[in-house]
PDB file of C-alpha atoms in Angstrom:
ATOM      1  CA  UNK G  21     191.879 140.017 242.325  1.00  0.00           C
ATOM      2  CA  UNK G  22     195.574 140.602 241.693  1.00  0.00           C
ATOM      3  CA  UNK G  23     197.482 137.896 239.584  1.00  0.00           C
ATOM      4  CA  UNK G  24     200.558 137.000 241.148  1.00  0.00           C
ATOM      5  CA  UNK G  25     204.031 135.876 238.837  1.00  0.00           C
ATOM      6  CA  UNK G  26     203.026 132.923 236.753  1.00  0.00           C
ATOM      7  CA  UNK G  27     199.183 132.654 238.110  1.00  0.00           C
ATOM      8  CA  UNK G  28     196.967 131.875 235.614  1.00  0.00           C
ATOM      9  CA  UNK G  29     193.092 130.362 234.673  1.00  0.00           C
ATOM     10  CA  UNK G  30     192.177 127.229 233.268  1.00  0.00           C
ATOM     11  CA  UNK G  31     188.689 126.532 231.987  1.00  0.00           C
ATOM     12  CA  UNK G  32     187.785 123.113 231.700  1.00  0.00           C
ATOM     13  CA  UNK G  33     184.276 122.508 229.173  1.00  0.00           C
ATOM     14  CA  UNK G  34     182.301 119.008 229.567  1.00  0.00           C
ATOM     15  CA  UNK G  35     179.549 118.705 227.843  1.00  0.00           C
ATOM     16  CA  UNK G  36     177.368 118.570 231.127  1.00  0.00           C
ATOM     17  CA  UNK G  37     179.727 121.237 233.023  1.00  0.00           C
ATOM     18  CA  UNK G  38     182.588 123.926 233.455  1.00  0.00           C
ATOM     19  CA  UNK G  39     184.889 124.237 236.007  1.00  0.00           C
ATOM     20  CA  UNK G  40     187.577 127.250 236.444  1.00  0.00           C
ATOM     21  CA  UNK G  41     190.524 126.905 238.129  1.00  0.00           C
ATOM     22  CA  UNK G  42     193.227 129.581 239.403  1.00  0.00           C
ATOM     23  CA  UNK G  43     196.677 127.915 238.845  1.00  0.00           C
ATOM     24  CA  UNK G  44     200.463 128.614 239.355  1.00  0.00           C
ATOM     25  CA  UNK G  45     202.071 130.903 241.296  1.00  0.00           C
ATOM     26  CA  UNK G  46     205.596 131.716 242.619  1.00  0.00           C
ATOM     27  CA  UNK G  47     207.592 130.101 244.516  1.00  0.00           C
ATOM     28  CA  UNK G  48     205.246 127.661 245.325  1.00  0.00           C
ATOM     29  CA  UNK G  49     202.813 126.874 241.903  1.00  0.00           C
ATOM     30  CA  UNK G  50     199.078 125.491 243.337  1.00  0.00           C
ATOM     31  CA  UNK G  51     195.938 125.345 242.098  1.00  0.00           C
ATOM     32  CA  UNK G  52     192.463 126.710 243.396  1.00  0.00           C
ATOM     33  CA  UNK G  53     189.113 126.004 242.212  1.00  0.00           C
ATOM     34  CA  UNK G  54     187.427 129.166 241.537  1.00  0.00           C
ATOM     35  CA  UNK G  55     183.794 128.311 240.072  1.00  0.00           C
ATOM     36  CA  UNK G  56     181.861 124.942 239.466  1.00  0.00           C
ATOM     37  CA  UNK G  57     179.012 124.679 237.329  1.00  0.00           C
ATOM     38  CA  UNK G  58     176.766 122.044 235.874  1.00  0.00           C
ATOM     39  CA  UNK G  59     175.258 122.558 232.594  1.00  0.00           C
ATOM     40  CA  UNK G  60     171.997 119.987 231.201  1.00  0.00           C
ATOM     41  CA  UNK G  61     174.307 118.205 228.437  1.00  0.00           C
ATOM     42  CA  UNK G  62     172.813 118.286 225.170  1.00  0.00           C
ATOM     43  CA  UNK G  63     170.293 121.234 226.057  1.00  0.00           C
ATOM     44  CA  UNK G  64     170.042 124.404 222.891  1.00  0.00           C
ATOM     45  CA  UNK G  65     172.517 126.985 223.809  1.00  0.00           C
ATOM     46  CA  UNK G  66     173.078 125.379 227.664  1.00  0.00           C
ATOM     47  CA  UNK G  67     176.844 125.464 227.063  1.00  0.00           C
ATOM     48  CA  UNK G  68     176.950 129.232 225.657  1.00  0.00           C
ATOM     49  CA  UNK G  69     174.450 130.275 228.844  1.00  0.00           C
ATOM     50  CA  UNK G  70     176.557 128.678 231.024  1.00  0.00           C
ATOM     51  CA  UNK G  71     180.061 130.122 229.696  1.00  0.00           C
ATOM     52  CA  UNK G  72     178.709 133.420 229.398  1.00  0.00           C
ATOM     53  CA  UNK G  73     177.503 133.364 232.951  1.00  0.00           C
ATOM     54  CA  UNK G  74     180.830 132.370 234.300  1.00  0.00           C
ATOM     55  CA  UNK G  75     183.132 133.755 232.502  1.00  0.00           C
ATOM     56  CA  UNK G  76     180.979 137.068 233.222  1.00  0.00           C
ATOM     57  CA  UNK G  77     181.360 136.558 237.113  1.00  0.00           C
ATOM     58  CA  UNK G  78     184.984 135.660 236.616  1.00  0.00           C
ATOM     59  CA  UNK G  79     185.174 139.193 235.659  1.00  0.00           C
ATOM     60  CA  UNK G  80     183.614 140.672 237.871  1.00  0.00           C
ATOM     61  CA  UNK G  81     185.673 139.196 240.257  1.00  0.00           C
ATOM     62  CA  UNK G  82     188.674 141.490 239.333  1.00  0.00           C
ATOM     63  CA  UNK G  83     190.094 138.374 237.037  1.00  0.00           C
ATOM     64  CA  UNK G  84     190.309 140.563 233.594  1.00  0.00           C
ATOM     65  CA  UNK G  85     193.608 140.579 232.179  1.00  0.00           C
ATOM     66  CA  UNK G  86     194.259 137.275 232.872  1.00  0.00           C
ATOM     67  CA  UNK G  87     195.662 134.524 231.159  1.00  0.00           C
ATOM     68  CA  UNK G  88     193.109 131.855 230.191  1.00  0.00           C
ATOM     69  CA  UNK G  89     193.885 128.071 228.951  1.00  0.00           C
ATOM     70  CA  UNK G  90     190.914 126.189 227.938  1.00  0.00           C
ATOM     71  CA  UNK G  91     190.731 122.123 227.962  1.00  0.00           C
ATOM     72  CA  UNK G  92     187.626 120.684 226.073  1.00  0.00           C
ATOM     73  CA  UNK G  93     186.560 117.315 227.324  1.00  0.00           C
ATOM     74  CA  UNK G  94     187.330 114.449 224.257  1.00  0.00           C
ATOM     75  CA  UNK G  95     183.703 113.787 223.700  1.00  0.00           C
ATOM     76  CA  UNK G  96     182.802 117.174 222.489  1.00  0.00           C
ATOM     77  CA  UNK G  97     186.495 116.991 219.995  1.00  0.00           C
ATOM     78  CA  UNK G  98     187.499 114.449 217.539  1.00  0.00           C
ATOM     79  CA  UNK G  99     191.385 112.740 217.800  1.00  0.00           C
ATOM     80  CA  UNK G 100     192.098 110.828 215.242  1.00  0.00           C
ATOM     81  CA  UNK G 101     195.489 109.626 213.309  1.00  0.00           C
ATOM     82  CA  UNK G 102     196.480 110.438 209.759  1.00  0.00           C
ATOM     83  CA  UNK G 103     199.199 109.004 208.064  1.00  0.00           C
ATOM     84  CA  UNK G 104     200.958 111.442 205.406  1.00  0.00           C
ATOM     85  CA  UNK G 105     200.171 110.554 201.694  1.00  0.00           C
ATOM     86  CA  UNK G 106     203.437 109.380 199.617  1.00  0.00           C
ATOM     87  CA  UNK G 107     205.382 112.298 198.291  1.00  0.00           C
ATOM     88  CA  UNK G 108     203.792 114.538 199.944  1.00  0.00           C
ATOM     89  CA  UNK G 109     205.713 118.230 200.348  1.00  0.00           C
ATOM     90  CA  UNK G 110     203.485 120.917 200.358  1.00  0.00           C
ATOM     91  CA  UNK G 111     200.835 121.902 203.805  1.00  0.00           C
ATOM     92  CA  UNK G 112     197.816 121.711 201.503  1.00  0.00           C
ATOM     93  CA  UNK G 113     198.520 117.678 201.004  1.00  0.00           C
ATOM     94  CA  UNK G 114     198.507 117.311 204.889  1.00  0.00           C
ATOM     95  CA  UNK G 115     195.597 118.961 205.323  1.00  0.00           C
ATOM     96  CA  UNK G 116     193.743 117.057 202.334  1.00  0.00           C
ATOM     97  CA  UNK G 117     195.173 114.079 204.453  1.00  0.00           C
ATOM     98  CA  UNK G 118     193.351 114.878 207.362  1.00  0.00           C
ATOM     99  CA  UNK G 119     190.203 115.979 206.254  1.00  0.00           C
ATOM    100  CA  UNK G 120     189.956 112.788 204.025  1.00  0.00           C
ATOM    101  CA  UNK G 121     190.755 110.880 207.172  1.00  0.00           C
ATOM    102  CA  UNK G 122     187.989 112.833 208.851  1.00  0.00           C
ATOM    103  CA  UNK G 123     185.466 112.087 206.497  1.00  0.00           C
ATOM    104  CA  UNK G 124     185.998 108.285 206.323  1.00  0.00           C
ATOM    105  CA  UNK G 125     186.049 108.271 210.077  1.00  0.00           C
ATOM    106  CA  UNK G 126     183.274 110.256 210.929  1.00  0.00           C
ATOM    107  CA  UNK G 127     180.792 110.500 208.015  1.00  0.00           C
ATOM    108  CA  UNK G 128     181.486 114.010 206.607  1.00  0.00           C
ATOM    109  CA  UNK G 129     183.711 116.536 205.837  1.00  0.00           C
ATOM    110  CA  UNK G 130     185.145 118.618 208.811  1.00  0.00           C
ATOM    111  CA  UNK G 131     183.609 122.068 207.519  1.00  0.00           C
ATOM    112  CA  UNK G 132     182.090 123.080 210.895  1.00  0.00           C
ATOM    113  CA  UNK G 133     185.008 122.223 212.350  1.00  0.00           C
ATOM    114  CA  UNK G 134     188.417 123.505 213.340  1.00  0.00           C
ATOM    115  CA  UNK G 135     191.443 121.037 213.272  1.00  0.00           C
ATOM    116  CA  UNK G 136     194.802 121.525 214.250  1.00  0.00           C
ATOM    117  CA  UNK G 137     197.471 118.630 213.882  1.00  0.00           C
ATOM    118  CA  UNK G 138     201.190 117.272 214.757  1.00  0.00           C
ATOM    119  CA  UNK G 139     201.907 118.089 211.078  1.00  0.00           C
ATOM    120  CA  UNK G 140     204.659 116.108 209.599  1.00  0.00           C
ATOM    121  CA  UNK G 141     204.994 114.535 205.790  1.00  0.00           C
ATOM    122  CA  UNK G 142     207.474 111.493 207.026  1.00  0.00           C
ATOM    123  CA  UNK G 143     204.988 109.549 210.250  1.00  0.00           C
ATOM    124  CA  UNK G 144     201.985 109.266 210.976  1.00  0.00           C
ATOM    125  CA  UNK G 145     200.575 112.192 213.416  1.00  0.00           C
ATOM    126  CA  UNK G 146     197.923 112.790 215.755  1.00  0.00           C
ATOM    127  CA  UNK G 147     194.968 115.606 214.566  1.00  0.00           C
ATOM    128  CA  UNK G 148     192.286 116.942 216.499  1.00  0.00           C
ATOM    129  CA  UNK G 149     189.149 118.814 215.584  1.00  0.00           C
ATOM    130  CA  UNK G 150     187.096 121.216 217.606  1.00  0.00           C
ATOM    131  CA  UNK G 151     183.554 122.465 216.807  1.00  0.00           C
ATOM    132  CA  UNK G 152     184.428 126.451 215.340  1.00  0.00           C
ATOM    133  CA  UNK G 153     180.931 127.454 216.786  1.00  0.00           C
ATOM    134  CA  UNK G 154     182.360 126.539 220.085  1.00  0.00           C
ATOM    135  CA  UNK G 155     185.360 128.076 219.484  1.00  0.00           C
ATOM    136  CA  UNK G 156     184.473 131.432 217.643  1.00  0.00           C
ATOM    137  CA  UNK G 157     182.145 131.644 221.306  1.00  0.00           C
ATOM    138  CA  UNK G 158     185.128 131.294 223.217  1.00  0.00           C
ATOM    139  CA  UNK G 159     186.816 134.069 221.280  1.00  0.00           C
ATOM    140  CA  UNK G 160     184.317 136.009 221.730  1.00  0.00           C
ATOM    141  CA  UNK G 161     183.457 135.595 225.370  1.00  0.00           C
ATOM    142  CA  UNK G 162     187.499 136.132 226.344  1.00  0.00           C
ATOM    143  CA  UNK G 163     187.353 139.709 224.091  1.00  0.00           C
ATOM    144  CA  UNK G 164     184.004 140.274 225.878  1.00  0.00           C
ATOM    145  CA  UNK G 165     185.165 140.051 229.465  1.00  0.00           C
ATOM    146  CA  UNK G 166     189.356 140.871 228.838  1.00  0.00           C
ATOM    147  CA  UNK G 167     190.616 137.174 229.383  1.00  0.00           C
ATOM    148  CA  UNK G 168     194.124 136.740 227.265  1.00  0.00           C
ATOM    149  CA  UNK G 169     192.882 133.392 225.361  1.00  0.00           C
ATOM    150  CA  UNK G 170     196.389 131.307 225.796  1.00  0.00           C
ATOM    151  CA  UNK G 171     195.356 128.184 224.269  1.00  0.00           C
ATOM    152  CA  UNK G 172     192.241 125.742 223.574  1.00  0.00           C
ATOM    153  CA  UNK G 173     192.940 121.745 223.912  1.00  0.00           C
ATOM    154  CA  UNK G 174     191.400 118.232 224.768  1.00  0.00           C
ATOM    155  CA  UNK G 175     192.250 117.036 227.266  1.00  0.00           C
ATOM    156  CA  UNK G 176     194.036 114.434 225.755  1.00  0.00           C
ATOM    157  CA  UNK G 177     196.362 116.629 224.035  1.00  0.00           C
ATOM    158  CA  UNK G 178     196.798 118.423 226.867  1.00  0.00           C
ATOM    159  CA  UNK G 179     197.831 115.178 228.832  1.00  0.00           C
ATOM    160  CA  UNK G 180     200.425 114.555 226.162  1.00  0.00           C
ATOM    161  CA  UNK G 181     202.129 117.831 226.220  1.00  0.00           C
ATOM    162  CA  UNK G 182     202.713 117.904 229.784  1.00  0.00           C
ATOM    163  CA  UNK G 183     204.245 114.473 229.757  1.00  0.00           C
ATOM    164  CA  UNK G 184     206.016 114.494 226.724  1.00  0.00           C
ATOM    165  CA  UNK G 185     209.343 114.696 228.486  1.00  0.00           C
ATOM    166  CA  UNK G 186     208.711 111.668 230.591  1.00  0.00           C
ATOM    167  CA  UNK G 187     207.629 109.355 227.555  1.00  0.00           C
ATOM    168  CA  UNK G 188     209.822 106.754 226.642  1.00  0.00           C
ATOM    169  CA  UNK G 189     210.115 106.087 223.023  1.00  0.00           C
ATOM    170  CA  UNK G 190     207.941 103.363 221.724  1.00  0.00           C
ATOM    171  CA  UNK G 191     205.955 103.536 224.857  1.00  0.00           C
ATOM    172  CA  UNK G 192     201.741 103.473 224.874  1.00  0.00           C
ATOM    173  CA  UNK G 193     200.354 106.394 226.369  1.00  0.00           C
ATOM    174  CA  UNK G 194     197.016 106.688 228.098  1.00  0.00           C
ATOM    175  CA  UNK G 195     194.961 109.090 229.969  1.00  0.00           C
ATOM    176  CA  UNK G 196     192.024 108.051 232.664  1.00  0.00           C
ATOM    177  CA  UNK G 197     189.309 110.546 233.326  1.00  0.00           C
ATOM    178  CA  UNK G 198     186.764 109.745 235.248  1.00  0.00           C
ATOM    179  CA  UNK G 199     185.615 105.731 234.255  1.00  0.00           C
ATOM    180  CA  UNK G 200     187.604 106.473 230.571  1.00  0.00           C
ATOM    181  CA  UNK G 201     190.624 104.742 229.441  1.00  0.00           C
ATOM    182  CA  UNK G 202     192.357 106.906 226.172  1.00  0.00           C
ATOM    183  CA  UNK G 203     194.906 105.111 224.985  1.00  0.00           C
ATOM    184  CA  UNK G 204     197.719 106.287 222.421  1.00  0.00           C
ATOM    185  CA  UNK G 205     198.666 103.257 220.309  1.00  0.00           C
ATOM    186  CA  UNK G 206     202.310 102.990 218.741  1.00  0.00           C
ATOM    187  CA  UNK G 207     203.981 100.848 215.946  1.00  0.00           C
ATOM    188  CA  UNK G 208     207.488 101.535 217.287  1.00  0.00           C
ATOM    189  CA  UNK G 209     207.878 105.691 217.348  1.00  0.00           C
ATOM    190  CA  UNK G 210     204.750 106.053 214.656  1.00  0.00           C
ATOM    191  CA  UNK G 211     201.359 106.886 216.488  1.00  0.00           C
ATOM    192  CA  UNK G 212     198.782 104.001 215.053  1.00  0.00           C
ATOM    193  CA  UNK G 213     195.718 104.987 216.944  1.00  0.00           C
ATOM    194  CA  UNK G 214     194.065 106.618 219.494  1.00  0.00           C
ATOM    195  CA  UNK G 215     191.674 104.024 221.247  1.00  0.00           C
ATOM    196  CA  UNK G 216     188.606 105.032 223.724  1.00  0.00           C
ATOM    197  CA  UNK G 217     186.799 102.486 226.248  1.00  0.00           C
ATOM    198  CA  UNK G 218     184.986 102.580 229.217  1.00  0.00           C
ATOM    199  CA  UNK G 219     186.689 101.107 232.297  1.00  0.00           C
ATOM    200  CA  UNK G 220     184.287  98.861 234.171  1.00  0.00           C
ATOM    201  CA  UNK G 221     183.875  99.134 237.892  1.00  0.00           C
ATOM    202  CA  UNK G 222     186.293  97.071 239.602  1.00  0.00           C
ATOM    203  CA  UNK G 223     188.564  96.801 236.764  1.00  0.00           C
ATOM    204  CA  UNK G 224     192.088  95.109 237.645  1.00  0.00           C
ATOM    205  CA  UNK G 225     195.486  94.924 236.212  1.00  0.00           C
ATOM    206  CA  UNK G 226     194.122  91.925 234.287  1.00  0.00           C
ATOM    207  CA  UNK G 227     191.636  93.521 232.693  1.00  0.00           C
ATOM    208  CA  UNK G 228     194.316  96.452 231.521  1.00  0.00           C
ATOM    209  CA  UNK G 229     196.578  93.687 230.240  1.00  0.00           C
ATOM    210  CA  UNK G 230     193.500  91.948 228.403  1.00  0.00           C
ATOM    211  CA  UNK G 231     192.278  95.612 227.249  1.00  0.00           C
ATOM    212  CA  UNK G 232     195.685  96.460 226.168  1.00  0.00           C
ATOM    213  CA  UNK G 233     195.824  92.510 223.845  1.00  0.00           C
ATOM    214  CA  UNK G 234     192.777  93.586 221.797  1.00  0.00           C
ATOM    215  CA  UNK G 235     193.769  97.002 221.384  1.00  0.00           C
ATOM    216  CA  UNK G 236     196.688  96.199 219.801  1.00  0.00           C
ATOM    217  CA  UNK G 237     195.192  93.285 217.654  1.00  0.00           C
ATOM    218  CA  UNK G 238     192.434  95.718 216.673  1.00  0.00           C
ATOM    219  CA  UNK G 239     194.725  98.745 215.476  1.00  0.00           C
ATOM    220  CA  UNK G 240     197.082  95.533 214.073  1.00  0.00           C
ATOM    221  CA  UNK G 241     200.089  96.621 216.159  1.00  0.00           C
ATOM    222  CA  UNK G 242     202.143  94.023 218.426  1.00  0.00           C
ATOM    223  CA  UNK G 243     201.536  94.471 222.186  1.00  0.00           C
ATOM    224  CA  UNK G 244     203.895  97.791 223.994  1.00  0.00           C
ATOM    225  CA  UNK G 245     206.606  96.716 226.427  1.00  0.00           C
ATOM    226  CA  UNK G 246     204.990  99.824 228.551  1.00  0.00           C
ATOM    227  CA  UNK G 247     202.223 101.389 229.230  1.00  0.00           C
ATOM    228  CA  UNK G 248     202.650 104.995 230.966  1.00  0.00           C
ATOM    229  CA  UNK G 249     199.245 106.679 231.799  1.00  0.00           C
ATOM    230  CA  UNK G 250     198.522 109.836 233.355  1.00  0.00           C
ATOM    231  CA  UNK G 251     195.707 110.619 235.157  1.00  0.00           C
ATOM    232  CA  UNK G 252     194.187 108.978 238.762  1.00  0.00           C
ATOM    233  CA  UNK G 253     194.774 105.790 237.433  1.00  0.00           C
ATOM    234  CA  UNK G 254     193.882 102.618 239.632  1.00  0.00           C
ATOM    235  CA  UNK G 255     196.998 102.247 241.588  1.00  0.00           C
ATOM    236  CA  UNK G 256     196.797  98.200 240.903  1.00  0.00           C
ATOM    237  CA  UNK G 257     197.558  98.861 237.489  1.00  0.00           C
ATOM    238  CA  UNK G 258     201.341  99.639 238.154  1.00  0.00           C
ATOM    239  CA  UNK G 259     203.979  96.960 237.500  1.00  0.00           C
ATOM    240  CA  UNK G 260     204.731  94.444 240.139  1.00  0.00           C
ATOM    241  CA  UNK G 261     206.640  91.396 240.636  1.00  0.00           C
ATOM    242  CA  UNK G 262     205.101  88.351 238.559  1.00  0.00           C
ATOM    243  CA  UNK G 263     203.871  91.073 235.815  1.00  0.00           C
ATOM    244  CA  UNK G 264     205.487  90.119 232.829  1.00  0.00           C
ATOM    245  CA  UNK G 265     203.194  91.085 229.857  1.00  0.00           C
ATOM    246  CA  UNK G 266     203.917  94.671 229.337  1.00  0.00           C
ATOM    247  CA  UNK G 267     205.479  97.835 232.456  1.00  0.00           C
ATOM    248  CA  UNK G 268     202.461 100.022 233.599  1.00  0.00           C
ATOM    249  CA  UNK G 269     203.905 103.277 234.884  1.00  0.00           C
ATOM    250  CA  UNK G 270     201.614 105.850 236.634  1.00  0.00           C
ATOM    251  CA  UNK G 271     202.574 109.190 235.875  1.00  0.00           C
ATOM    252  CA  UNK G 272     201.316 110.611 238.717  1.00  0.00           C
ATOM    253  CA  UNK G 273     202.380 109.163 241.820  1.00  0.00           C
ATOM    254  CA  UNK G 274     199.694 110.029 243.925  1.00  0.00           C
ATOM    255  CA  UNK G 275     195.575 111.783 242.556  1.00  0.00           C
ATOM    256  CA  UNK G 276     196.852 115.424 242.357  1.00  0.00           C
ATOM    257  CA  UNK G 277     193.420 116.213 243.463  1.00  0.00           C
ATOM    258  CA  UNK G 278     191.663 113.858 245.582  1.00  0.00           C
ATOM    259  CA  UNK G 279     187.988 114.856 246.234  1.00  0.00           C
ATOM    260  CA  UNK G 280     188.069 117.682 243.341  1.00  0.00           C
ATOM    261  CA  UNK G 281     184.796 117.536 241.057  1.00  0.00           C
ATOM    262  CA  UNK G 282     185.428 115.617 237.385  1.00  0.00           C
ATOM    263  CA  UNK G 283     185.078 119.065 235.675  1.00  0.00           C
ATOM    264  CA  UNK G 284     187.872 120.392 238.068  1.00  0.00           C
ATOM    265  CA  UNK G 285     190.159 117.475 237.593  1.00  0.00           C
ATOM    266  CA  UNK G 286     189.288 118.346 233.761  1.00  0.00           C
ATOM    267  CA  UNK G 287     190.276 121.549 233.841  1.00  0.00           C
ATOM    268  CA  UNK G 288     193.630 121.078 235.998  1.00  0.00           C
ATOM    269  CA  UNK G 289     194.941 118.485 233.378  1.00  0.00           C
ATOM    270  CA  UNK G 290     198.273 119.649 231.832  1.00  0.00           C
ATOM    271  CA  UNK G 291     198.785 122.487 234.688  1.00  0.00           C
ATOM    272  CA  UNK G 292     202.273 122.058 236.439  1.00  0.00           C
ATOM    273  CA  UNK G 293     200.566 122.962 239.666  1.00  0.00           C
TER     274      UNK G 293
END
């Protein structure tokens, strides 16, 4: 297949499916769903089958050469927030930082895992951890088959990125996937937390505003003016008249992809088409 100016592939990894997308494009960027595939979540080696097979037919279908971003669903990463020791002016205290932080959070030290981090020795910053088996695979798959490996993110990182330029400062950020509310916690401009929970079915701007109250009493923050998520979040959830606890704005004006499968809508997240 021949790549037209600015086309590209995104790969989007669940733990119980892939999806690959063809996006961009000039002058008119879309995107394309190319391949959807379930894998049985938690099954030996059903993740590696399942990449190898399609990324093999991928390349067989004329795609080698081409750029490939991968975004890894949150529950097979770890997010987490680290707040930079006192005095600290070297990388190596950072990254003690973090993998303290990683330990006390998750039980052990992050040595089968690869983290990569909003660095900075004056605020707090958001780090993120990927499994290196996973990722050595994917290094090795995109050599095997002649993809151009452009970048590997969660999806909630990859959320942030793309929207960076429409945050406001202060705001809370959040991402929905699927029936999952991420939520970005600040204290002013310093991240605080990054907060997981399942939305229930039916779940109304009262319940954000309720959610949102013992988020912020849990992390020990005060409550944001706004909340600005991204993702196909329930249009309810937007400010209206007689809302006075805290602004909701919705990113995305309208579900980018109605009807796509979850792995699609995975994959597509941070993709200006």
């Amino acid at each position: 297949m021949r790549r037209k100016f600015g086309q590209s592939l995104r790969l989007g990894i669940a733990p119980d499916g892939l999806a690959l997308l063809r996006v961009g494009g000039w002058p008119t960027a879309s995107a394309v769903v190319l391949a959807v595939q379930p894998v049985e979540a938690g099954a030996p080696d059903a993740l590696e089958n399942g990449l190898r097979a399609l990324l093999s037919a991928a390349a067989e279908d004329g795609l080698r050469r081409w750029p490939l971003t991968v975004v890894l669903a949150d529950d097979l990463v770890r997010l987490w927030q680290v707040a930079p020791p006192q005095g600290a002016s070297r990388p190596g205290d950072l990254q003690a930082a973090c993998a303290l932080r990683f330990q006390s959070l998750f039980g052990a030290m992050p040595a089968n895992w690869r983290i990569s981090a909003d660095w900075s020795a004056r605020a707090p910053f958001l780090a993120a951890a990927a499994p290196e088996a996973l990722l050595a695979l994917l290094e090795a798959l995109a050599r095997e088959h002649g993809f151009y490996l452009v970048e590997v993110a969660p999806q909630f990182v990859a959320a942030m990125n793309a929207t960076r330029r429409q945050r406001r400062p202060g705001a809370w950020f959040g991402l929905v996937h699927g029936d999952v509310l991420s939520l970005a916690a600040y204290d002013g401009a310093a991240l605080a937390a990054v907060r997981t929970a399942v939305i229930p079915p039916g779940a109304d701007r009262e319940w954000l505003e309720a959610h949102v109250a013992r988020e912020a009493l849990r992390v020990g923050v005060g409550r944001p003016e706004r909340l600005q998520l991204s993702g196909p979040a329930p249009r309810g959830w937007a400010s209206s008249a007689g809302r006075l606890k805290f602004a909701c704005t919705l990113l995305e004006d309208e579900d980018p992809a109605p009807g796509w499968p979850l792995h699609a809508v995975l994959a597509r997240t941070g993709a200006k088409a």
